[in-house]
Amino acid sequence: EILLTQSPATLSLSPGERATLSCRASQSVISYLAWYQHKPGQGPRLLIYDASNRATGIPARFTGSGSGTDFTLTISSLEPEDFAVYYCQQRSNWPYTFGQGTKLEIK
Amino acid sequence: EVQLLESGGGLVQPGGSLRLSCAASGFTFSNYAMSWVRQAPGKGLEWISAFSGGGGSTHYADSVKGRFTISRDNSKNTLYLQMNSLRADDTAIYYCAKDRNTAMVGLFDYWGQGTLVTVSS
């Protein structure tokens, strides 16, 4: 099973600031890495797939990068609605696995 | 508009059974693989089972293999999860998720809001 480790666990920033979230895989997932945003009481929302492709309707301030074992989600200028938990997920190998999440909170 | 609506959660005793349903609308259900993903209290997301569109292939996480069964009724646009021999560590919010492809490619573009399953005596 591929282990995904996200850092930091919690990120405290203010609206307008830049957020950088990391995800490291225990072995190469090539580019089969997605990012999801999750808010309480809702289902997760797909943001980025295959490392760097924005999903339909996702604003351009969300950017994904990386390949192999190291990946980054960057939010260029935080909006109030961006404060949530973010998960990375690999689909390179069964079973699909998620990272433990990064909580992005308002400073 | 794609909608996924889970139901069937509730309180069940250890060793008991429960069947979850996920009613889908807004897309051609039979054309897409579907999955169940859960989130235990205070924990992250865990994929547990998938069912392909069309072919009838299924996959399970080791944590539920032999206890849970995924199925679908394309005539009713509904995904199911039969959960037997439930344990306390199965307590979680259970989400159904639509895959982007007919095959199980593990890319979940739509999710339901979840249904809570609590296993406790």
PDB file of C-alpha atoms in Angstrom:
ATOM      1  CA  GLU A   1       0.000   0.000   0.000  1.00  0.00           C
ATOM      2  CA  ILE A   2       1.310   3.428  -0.942  1.00  0.00           C
ATOM      3  CA  LEU A   3       1.537   5.801   2.013  1.00  0.00           C
ATOM      4  CA  LEU A   4       0.952   9.491   1.376  1.00  0.00           C
ATOM      5  CA  THR A   5       2.356  11.940   3.908  1.00  0.00           C
ATOM      6  CA  GLN A   6       1.039  15.483   3.874  1.00  0.00           C
ATOM      7  CA  SER A   7       2.712  18.492   5.429  1.00  0.00           C
ATOM      8  CA  PRO A   8       2.129  20.573   7.339  1.00  0.00           C
ATOM      9  CA  ALA A   9      -0.735  19.087   9.336  1.00  0.00           C
ATOM     10  CA  THR A  10      -2.093  22.575   9.946  1.00  0.00           C
ATOM     11  CA  LEU A  11      -1.373  25.780   8.051  1.00  0.00           C
ATOM     12  CA  SER A  12      -2.440  29.116   9.526  1.00  0.00           C
ATOM     13  CA  LEU A  13      -2.616  31.943   7.011  1.00  0.00           C
ATOM     14  CA  SER A  14      -4.580  35.088   6.265  1.00  0.00           C
ATOM     15  CA  PRO A  15      -6.773  35.840   3.240  1.00  0.00           C
ATOM     16  CA  GLY A  16      -4.650  37.115   0.385  1.00  0.00           C
ATOM     17  CA  GLU A  17      -1.606  35.082   1.400  1.00  0.00           C
ATOM     18  CA  ARG A  18      -0.077  32.230  -0.589  1.00  0.00           C
ATOM     19  CA  ALA A  19      -0.534  28.648   0.618  1.00  0.00           C
ATOM     20  CA  THR A  20       1.830  25.805  -0.191  1.00  0.00           C
ATOM     21  CA  LEU A  21       0.766  22.260   0.720  1.00  0.00           C
ATOM     22  CA  SER A  22       2.958  19.203   0.262  1.00  0.00           C
ATOM     23  CA  CYS A  23       2.291  15.522  -0.337  1.00  0.00           C
ATOM     24  CA  ARG A  24       5.012  12.873  -0.376  1.00  0.00           C
ATOM     25  CA  ALA A  25       4.423   9.295  -1.552  1.00  0.00           C
ATOM     26  CA  SER A  26       6.227   6.250  -0.165  1.00  0.00           C
ATOM     27  CA  GLN A  27       6.920   5.131  -3.729  1.00  0.00           C
ATOM     28  CA  SER A  28       6.446   6.642  -7.157  1.00  0.00           C
ATOM     29  CA  VAL A  29       2.865   7.330  -8.202  1.00  0.00           C
ATOM     30  CA  ILE A  30       4.094   8.755 -11.517  1.00  0.00           C
ATOM     31  CA  SER A  31       1.623  11.634 -11.981  1.00  0.00           C
ATOM     32  CA  TYR A  32      -1.482   9.841 -10.694  1.00  0.00           C
ATOM     33  CA  LEU A  33      -2.003  12.246  -7.834  1.00  0.00           C
ATOM     34  CA  ALA A  34      -5.149  14.253  -7.095  1.00  0.00           C
ATOM     35  CA  TRP A  35      -6.018  16.967  -4.605  1.00  0.00           C
ATOM     36  CA  TYR A  36      -9.393  17.402  -2.919  1.00  0.00           C
ATOM     37  CA  GLN A  37     -10.877  20.151  -0.768  1.00  0.00           C
ATOM     38  CA  HIS A  38     -13.126  19.037   2.076  1.00  0.00           C
ATOM     39  CA  LYS A  39     -15.430  21.210   4.145  1.00  0.00           C
ATOM     40  CA  PRO A  40     -17.533  20.061   7.125  1.00  0.00           C
ATOM     41  CA  GLY A  41     -20.904  18.641   6.186  1.00  0.00           C
ATOM     42  CA  GLN A  42     -19.996  18.312   2.519  1.00  0.00           C
ATOM     43  CA  GLY A  43     -18.452  15.725   0.258  1.00  0.00           C
ATOM     44  CA  PRO A  44     -14.887  16.347  -0.902  1.00  0.00           C
ATOM     45  CA  ARG A  45     -14.386  18.448  -4.027  1.00  0.00           C
ATOM     46  CA  LEU A  46     -11.915  17.467  -6.729  1.00  0.00           C
ATOM     47  CA  LEU A  47      -9.460  20.302  -7.356  1.00  0.00           C
ATOM     48  CA  ILE A  48      -6.494  18.873  -9.246  1.00  0.00           C
ATOM     49  CA  TYR A  49      -6.013  15.564 -11.035  1.00  0.00           C
ATOM     50  CA  ASP A  50      -2.964  13.884 -12.511  1.00  0.00           C
ATOM     51  CA  ALA A  51      -0.726  16.219 -10.511  1.00  0.00           C
ATOM     52  CA  SER A  52      -1.320  19.432 -12.421  1.00  0.00           C
ATOM     53  CA  ASN A  53      -4.699  19.470 -14.182  1.00  0.00           C
ATOM     54  CA  ARG A  54      -7.412  21.649 -12.720  1.00  0.00           C
ATOM     55  CA  ALA A  55     -10.819  20.003 -12.520  1.00  0.00           C
ATOM     56  CA  THR A  56     -13.843  21.615 -14.129  1.00  0.00           C
ATOM     57  CA  GLY A  57     -14.768  24.934 -12.549  1.00  0.00           C
ATOM     58  CA  ILE A  58     -11.714  25.188 -10.291  1.00  0.00           C
ATOM     59  CA  PRO A  59     -10.285  28.712 -10.093  1.00  0.00           C
ATOM     60  CA  ALA A  60      -6.868  29.434 -11.543  1.00  0.00           C
ATOM     61  CA  ARG A  61      -5.469  30.312  -8.110  1.00  0.00           C
ATOM     62  CA  PHE A  62      -5.207  26.554  -7.452  1.00  0.00           C
ATOM     63  CA  THR A  63      -2.083  25.018  -9.008  1.00  0.00           C
ATOM     64  CA  GLY A  64      -0.711  21.512  -8.684  1.00  0.00           C
ATOM     65  CA  SER A  65       2.814  20.395  -9.467  1.00  0.00           C
ATOM     66  CA  GLY A  66       5.183  17.482  -9.002  1.00  0.00           C
ATOM     67  CA  SER A  67       5.755  13.936 -10.164  1.00  0.00           C
ATOM     68  CA  GLY A  68       7.091  10.682  -8.829  1.00  0.00           C
ATOM     69  CA  THR A  69       6.995  11.009  -5.049  1.00  0.00           C
ATOM     70  CA  ASP A  70       6.804  14.750  -4.329  1.00  0.00           C
ATOM     71  CA  PHE A  71       3.804  16.931  -5.053  1.00  0.00           C
ATOM     72  CA  THR A  72       2.657  20.436  -4.191  1.00  0.00           C
ATOM     73  CA  LEU A  73      -0.667  22.240  -4.162  1.00  0.00           C
ATOM     74  CA  THR A  74      -0.333  26.009  -4.285  1.00  0.00           C
ATOM     75  CA  ILE A  75      -3.132  28.487  -3.678  1.00  0.00           C
ATOM     76  CA  SER A  76      -1.798  31.775  -4.965  1.00  0.00           C
ATOM     77  CA  SER A  77      -3.979  34.210  -3.001  1.00  0.00           C
ATOM     78  CA  LEU A  78      -6.298  32.802  -0.370  1.00  0.00           C
ATOM     79  CA  GLU A  79      -9.981  33.602  -0.497  1.00  0.00           C
ATOM     80  CA  PRO A  80     -12.194  33.198   2.605  1.00  0.00           C
ATOM     81  CA  GLU A  81     -13.863  30.130   1.075  1.00  0.00           C
ATOM     82  CA  ASP A  82     -10.510  28.334   0.678  1.00  0.00           C
ATOM     83  CA  PHE A  83     -10.145  27.566   4.375  1.00  0.00           C
ATOM     84  CA  ALA A  84     -10.802  23.846   4.618  1.00  0.00           C
ATOM     85  CA  VAL A  85      -9.023  20.492   4.831  1.00  0.00           C
ATOM     86  CA  TYR A  86      -7.056  19.379   1.772  1.00  0.00           C
ATOM     87  CA  TYR A  87      -6.280  15.770   0.892  1.00  0.00           C
ATOM     88  CA  CYS A  88      -3.993  14.267  -1.694  1.00  0.00           C
ATOM     89  CA  GLN A  89      -4.903  10.880  -3.211  1.00  0.00           C
ATOM     90  CA  GLN A  90      -3.021   8.424  -5.413  1.00  0.00           C
ATOM     91  CA  ARG A  91      -4.546   6.183  -8.048  1.00  0.00           C
ATOM     92  CA  SER A  92      -1.344   4.595  -9.280  1.00  0.00           C
ATOM     93  CA  ASN A  93      -1.762   1.358  -7.302  1.00  0.00           C
ATOM     94  CA  TRP A  94      -4.530  -0.527  -5.530  1.00  0.00           C
ATOM     95  CA  PRO A  95      -5.707   0.278  -2.983  1.00  0.00           C
ATOM     96  CA  TYR A  96      -6.272   3.942  -3.716  1.00  0.00           C
ATOM     97  CA  THR A  97      -4.954   5.880  -0.734  1.00  0.00           C
ATOM     98  CA  PHE A  98      -5.327   9.357   0.703  1.00  0.00           C
ATOM     99  CA  GLY A  99      -2.984  11.467   2.747  1.00  0.00           C
ATOM    100  CA  GLN A 100      -3.949  12.331   6.291  1.00  0.00           C
ATOM    101  CA  GLY A 101      -4.911  15.872   5.294  1.00  0.00           C
ATOM    102  CA  THR A 102      -3.714  19.441   5.783  1.00  0.00           C
ATOM    103  CA  LYS A 103      -6.050  21.776   7.640  1.00  0.00           C
ATOM    104  CA  LEU A 104      -5.859  25.289   6.230  1.00  0.00           C
ATOM    105  CA  GLU A 105      -7.105  27.657   8.907  1.00  0.00           C
ATOM    106  CA  ILE A 106      -7.539  31.396   9.180  1.00  0.00           C
ATOM    107  CA  LYS A 107      -4.776  33.119  11.107  1.00  0.00           C
TER     108      LYS A 107
ATOM    109  CA  GLU B   1     -26.591  18.592 -12.318  1.00  0.00           C
ATOM    110  CA  VAL B   2     -24.890  15.532 -10.872  1.00  0.00           C
ATOM    111  CA  GLN B   3     -26.307  14.497  -7.509  1.00  0.00           C
ATOM    112  CA  LEU B   4     -25.386  11.622  -5.230  1.00  0.00           C
ATOM    113  CA  LEU B   5     -27.545  10.992  -2.182  1.00  0.00           C
ATOM    114  CA  GLU B   6     -26.488   8.420   0.399  1.00  0.00           C
ATOM    115  CA  SER B   7     -28.909   6.809   2.828  1.00  0.00           C
ATOM    116  CA  GLY B   8     -29.141   3.869   5.186  1.00  0.00           C
ATOM    117  CA  GLY B   9     -26.746   4.919   7.906  1.00  0.00           C
ATOM    118  CA  GLY B  10     -27.532   4.648  11.580  1.00  0.00           C
ATOM    119  CA  LEU B  11     -26.643   3.004  14.868  1.00  0.00           C
ATOM    120  CA  VAL B  12     -25.879  -0.714  14.778  1.00  0.00           C
ATOM    121  CA  GLN B  13     -24.456  -3.114  17.337  1.00  0.00           C
ATOM    122  CA  PRO B  14     -21.075  -4.793  16.850  1.00  0.00           C
ATOM    123  CA  GLY B  15     -21.494  -7.872  14.682  1.00  0.00           C
ATOM    124  CA  GLY B  16     -24.585  -6.413  13.029  1.00  0.00           C
ATOM    125  CA  SER B  17     -25.350  -5.552   9.422  1.00  0.00           C
ATOM    126  CA  LEU B  18     -26.400  -2.486   7.498  1.00  0.00           C
ATOM    127  CA  ARG B  19     -27.016  -1.688   3.850  1.00  0.00           C
ATOM    128  CA  LEU B  20     -26.141   1.727   2.462  1.00  0.00           C
ATOM    129  CA  SER B  21     -27.623   3.141  -0.728  1.00  0.00           C
ATOM    130  CA  CYS B  22     -26.465   5.922  -3.012  1.00  0.00           C
ATOM    131  CA  ALA B  23     -29.056   7.331  -5.397  1.00  0.00           C
ATOM    132  CA  ALA B  24     -27.488   8.967  -8.438  1.00  0.00           C
ATOM    133  CA  SER B  25     -28.928  11.481 -10.864  1.00  0.00           C
ATOM    134  CA  GLY B  26     -27.772  13.961 -13.490  1.00  0.00           C
ATOM    135  CA  PHE B  27     -25.566  11.548 -15.446  1.00  0.00           C
ATOM    136  CA  THR B  28     -25.741   8.163 -17.187  1.00  0.00           C
ATOM    137  CA  PHE B  29     -25.103   6.053 -14.107  1.00  0.00           C
ATOM    138  CA  SER B  30     -24.311   2.817 -15.933  1.00  0.00           C
ATOM    139  CA  ASN B  31     -21.439   4.451 -17.812  1.00  0.00           C
ATOM    140  CA  TYR B  32     -19.339   5.225 -14.762  1.00  0.00           C
ATOM    141  CA  ALA B  33     -17.453   3.362 -12.082  1.00  0.00           C
ATOM    142  CA  MET B  34     -18.464   4.186  -8.524  1.00  0.00           C
ATOM    143  CA  SER B  35     -16.737   3.924  -5.158  1.00  0.00           C
ATOM    144  CA  TRP B  36     -17.384   4.085  -1.446  1.00  0.00           C
ATOM    145  CA  VAL B  37     -15.019   6.167   0.698  1.00  0.00           C
ATOM    146  CA  ARG B  38     -15.302   6.589   4.447  1.00  0.00           C
ATOM    147  CA  GLN B  39     -14.050   8.972   7.105  1.00  0.00           C
ATOM    148  CA  ALA B  40     -13.785   7.831  10.696  1.00  0.00           C
ATOM    149  CA  PRO B  41     -14.234  10.470  13.419  1.00  0.00           C
ATOM    150  CA  GLY B  42     -11.226  12.785  13.493  1.00  0.00           C
ATOM    151  CA  LYS B  43      -9.492  10.823  10.747  1.00  0.00           C
ATOM    152  CA  GLY B  44      -8.775  11.197   7.054  1.00  0.00           C
ATOM    153  CA  LEU B  45     -10.426   9.645   4.031  1.00  0.00           C
ATOM    154  CA  GLU B  46     -10.225   5.908   3.336  1.00  0.00           C
ATOM    155  CA  TRP B  47     -11.248   4.353   0.026  1.00  0.00           C
ATOM    156  CA  ILE B  48     -12.977   1.046   0.717  1.00  0.00           C
ATOM    157  CA  SER B  49     -14.629  -0.318  -2.419  1.00  0.00           C
ATOM    158  CA  ALA B  50     -15.192   0.271  -6.129  1.00  0.00           C
ATOM    159  CA  PHE B  51     -17.486  -1.114  -8.828  1.00  0.00           C
ATOM    160  CA  SER B  52     -16.779  -0.620 -12.503  1.00  0.00           C
ATOM    161  CA  GLY B  53     -19.316   0.696 -14.949  1.00  0.00           C
ATOM    162  CA  GLY B  54     -20.541  -1.972 -17.313  1.00  0.00           C
ATOM    163  CA  GLY B  55     -18.177  -4.865 -16.660  1.00  0.00           C
ATOM    164  CA  GLY B  56     -19.041  -5.892 -13.130  1.00  0.00           C
ATOM    165  CA  SER B  57     -15.522  -5.717 -11.720  1.00  0.00           C
ATOM    166  CA  THR B  58     -15.089  -4.882  -8.055  1.00  0.00           C
ATOM    167  CA  HIS B  59     -12.247  -4.030  -5.699  1.00  0.00           C
ATOM    168  CA  TYR B  60     -12.068  -3.859  -1.904  1.00  0.00           C
ATOM    169  CA  ALA B  61      -9.704  -2.511   0.689  1.00  0.00           C
ATOM    170  CA  ASP B  62      -8.256  -5.183   2.951  1.00  0.00           C
ATOM    171  CA  SER B  63      -9.990  -3.575   5.928  1.00  0.00           C
ATOM    172  CA  VAL B  64     -13.435  -4.551   4.581  1.00  0.00           C
ATOM    173  CA  LYS B  65     -12.718  -7.500   2.297  1.00  0.00           C
ATOM    174  CA  GLY B  66     -14.928 -10.485   3.135  1.00  0.00           C
ATOM    175  CA  ARG B  67     -17.295  -8.372   5.256  1.00  0.00           C
ATOM    176  CA  PHE B  68     -18.583  -5.703   2.849  1.00  0.00           C
ATOM    177  CA  THR B  69     -20.125  -6.191  -0.609  1.00  0.00           C
ATOM    178  CA  ILE B  70     -20.550  -3.478  -3.188  1.00  0.00           C
ATOM    179  CA  SER B  71     -23.269  -3.758  -5.810  1.00  0.00           C
ATOM    180  CA  ARG B  72     -25.203  -1.569  -8.189  1.00  0.00           C
ATOM    181  CA  ASP B  73     -28.590  -1.549  -9.896  1.00  0.00           C
ATOM    182  CA  ASN B  74     -28.235   0.419 -13.104  1.00  0.00           C
ATOM    183  CA  SER B  75     -31.993   0.290 -13.701  1.00  0.00           C
ATOM    184  CA  LYS B  76     -32.471   2.209 -10.447  1.00  0.00           C
ATOM    185  CA  ASN B  77     -29.351   4.387 -10.742  1.00  0.00           C
ATOM    186  CA  THR B  78     -28.332   3.201  -7.306  1.00  0.00           C
ATOM    187  CA  LEU B  79     -25.104   2.002  -5.696  1.00  0.00           C
ATOM    188  CA  TYR B  80     -25.180  -0.187  -2.598  1.00  0.00           C
ATOM    189  CA  LEU B  81     -22.835  -1.255   0.161  1.00  0.00           C
ATOM    190  CA  GLN B  82     -23.842  -4.289   2.203  1.00  0.00           C
ATOM    191  CA  MET B  83     -21.914  -4.215   5.461  1.00  0.00           C
ATOM    192  CA  ASN B  84     -21.785  -7.352   7.629  1.00  0.00           C
ATOM    193  CA  SER B  85     -19.889  -8.249  10.792  1.00  0.00           C
ATOM    194  CA  LEU B  86     -19.591  -4.597  11.676  1.00  0.00           C
ATOM    195  CA  ARG B  87     -16.950  -3.507  14.168  1.00  0.00           C
ATOM    196  CA  ALA B  88     -16.452  -0.363  16.213  1.00  0.00           C
ATOM    197  CA  ASP B  89     -13.713   0.768  13.849  1.00  0.00           C
ATOM    198  CA  ASP B  90     -16.219   0.796  10.977  1.00  0.00           C
ATOM    199  CA  THR B  91     -17.797   3.849  12.605  1.00  0.00           C
ATOM    200  CA  ALA B  92     -17.502   6.593   9.999  1.00  0.00           C
ATOM    201  CA  ILE B  93     -19.213   8.841   7.534  1.00  0.00           C
ATOM    202  CA  TYR B  94     -19.624   6.859   4.325  1.00  0.00           C
ATOM    203  CA  TYR B  95     -19.467   8.718   1.027  1.00  0.00           C
ATOM    204  CA  CYS B  96     -20.249   7.467  -2.444  1.00  0.00           C
ATOM    205  CA  ALA B  97     -18.133   8.926  -5.193  1.00  0.00           C
ATOM    206  CA  LYS B  98     -18.445   8.918  -8.955  1.00  0.00           C
ATOM    207  CA  ASP B  99     -15.392   7.993 -11.007  1.00  0.00           C
ATOM    208  CA  ARG B 100     -14.531   9.961 -14.127  1.00  0.00           C
ATOM    209  CA  ASN B 101     -14.407   6.823 -16.252  1.00  0.00           C
ATOM    210  CA  THR B 102     -16.272   3.599 -16.969  1.00  0.00           C
ATOM    211  CA  ALA B 103     -13.247   1.721 -15.715  1.00  0.00           C
ATOM    212  CA  MET B 104     -12.149   2.075 -12.118  1.00  0.00           C
ATOM    213  CA  VAL B 105      -9.513   4.772 -12.557  1.00  0.00           C
ATOM    214  CA  GLY B 106      -9.785   6.198  -9.063  1.00  0.00           C
ATOM    215  CA  LEU B 107     -10.521   9.779 -10.013  1.00  0.00           C
ATOM    216  CA  PHE B 108     -13.552  10.999  -8.081  1.00  0.00           C
ATOM    217  CA  ASP B 109     -15.208  14.015  -9.666  1.00  0.00           C
ATOM    218  CA  TYR B 110     -18.463  14.025  -7.679  1.00  0.00           C
ATOM    219  CA  TRP B 111     -19.240  13.024  -4.107  1.00  0.00           C
ATOM    220  CA  GLY B 112     -22.324  12.719  -1.993  1.00  0.00           C
ATOM    221  CA  GLN B 113     -22.672  14.419   1.382  1.00  0.00           C
ATOM    222  CA  GLY B 114     -22.291  11.159   3.262  1.00  0.00           C
ATOM    223  CA  THR B 115     -24.246   9.008   5.690  1.00  0.00           C
ATOM    224  CA  LEU B 116     -23.107   8.321   9.248  1.00  0.00           C
ATOM    225  CA  VAL B 117     -22.674   4.759  10.459  1.00  0.00           C
ATOM    226  CA  THR B 118     -22.124   4.248  14.181  1.00  0.00           C
ATOM    227  CA  VAL B 119     -21.198   0.807  15.481  1.00  0.00           C
ATOM    228  CA  SER B 120     -21.709   0.653  19.227  1.00  0.00           C
ATOM    229  CA  SER B 121     -23.418  -1.400  21.885  1.00  0.00           C
TER     230      SER B 121
END
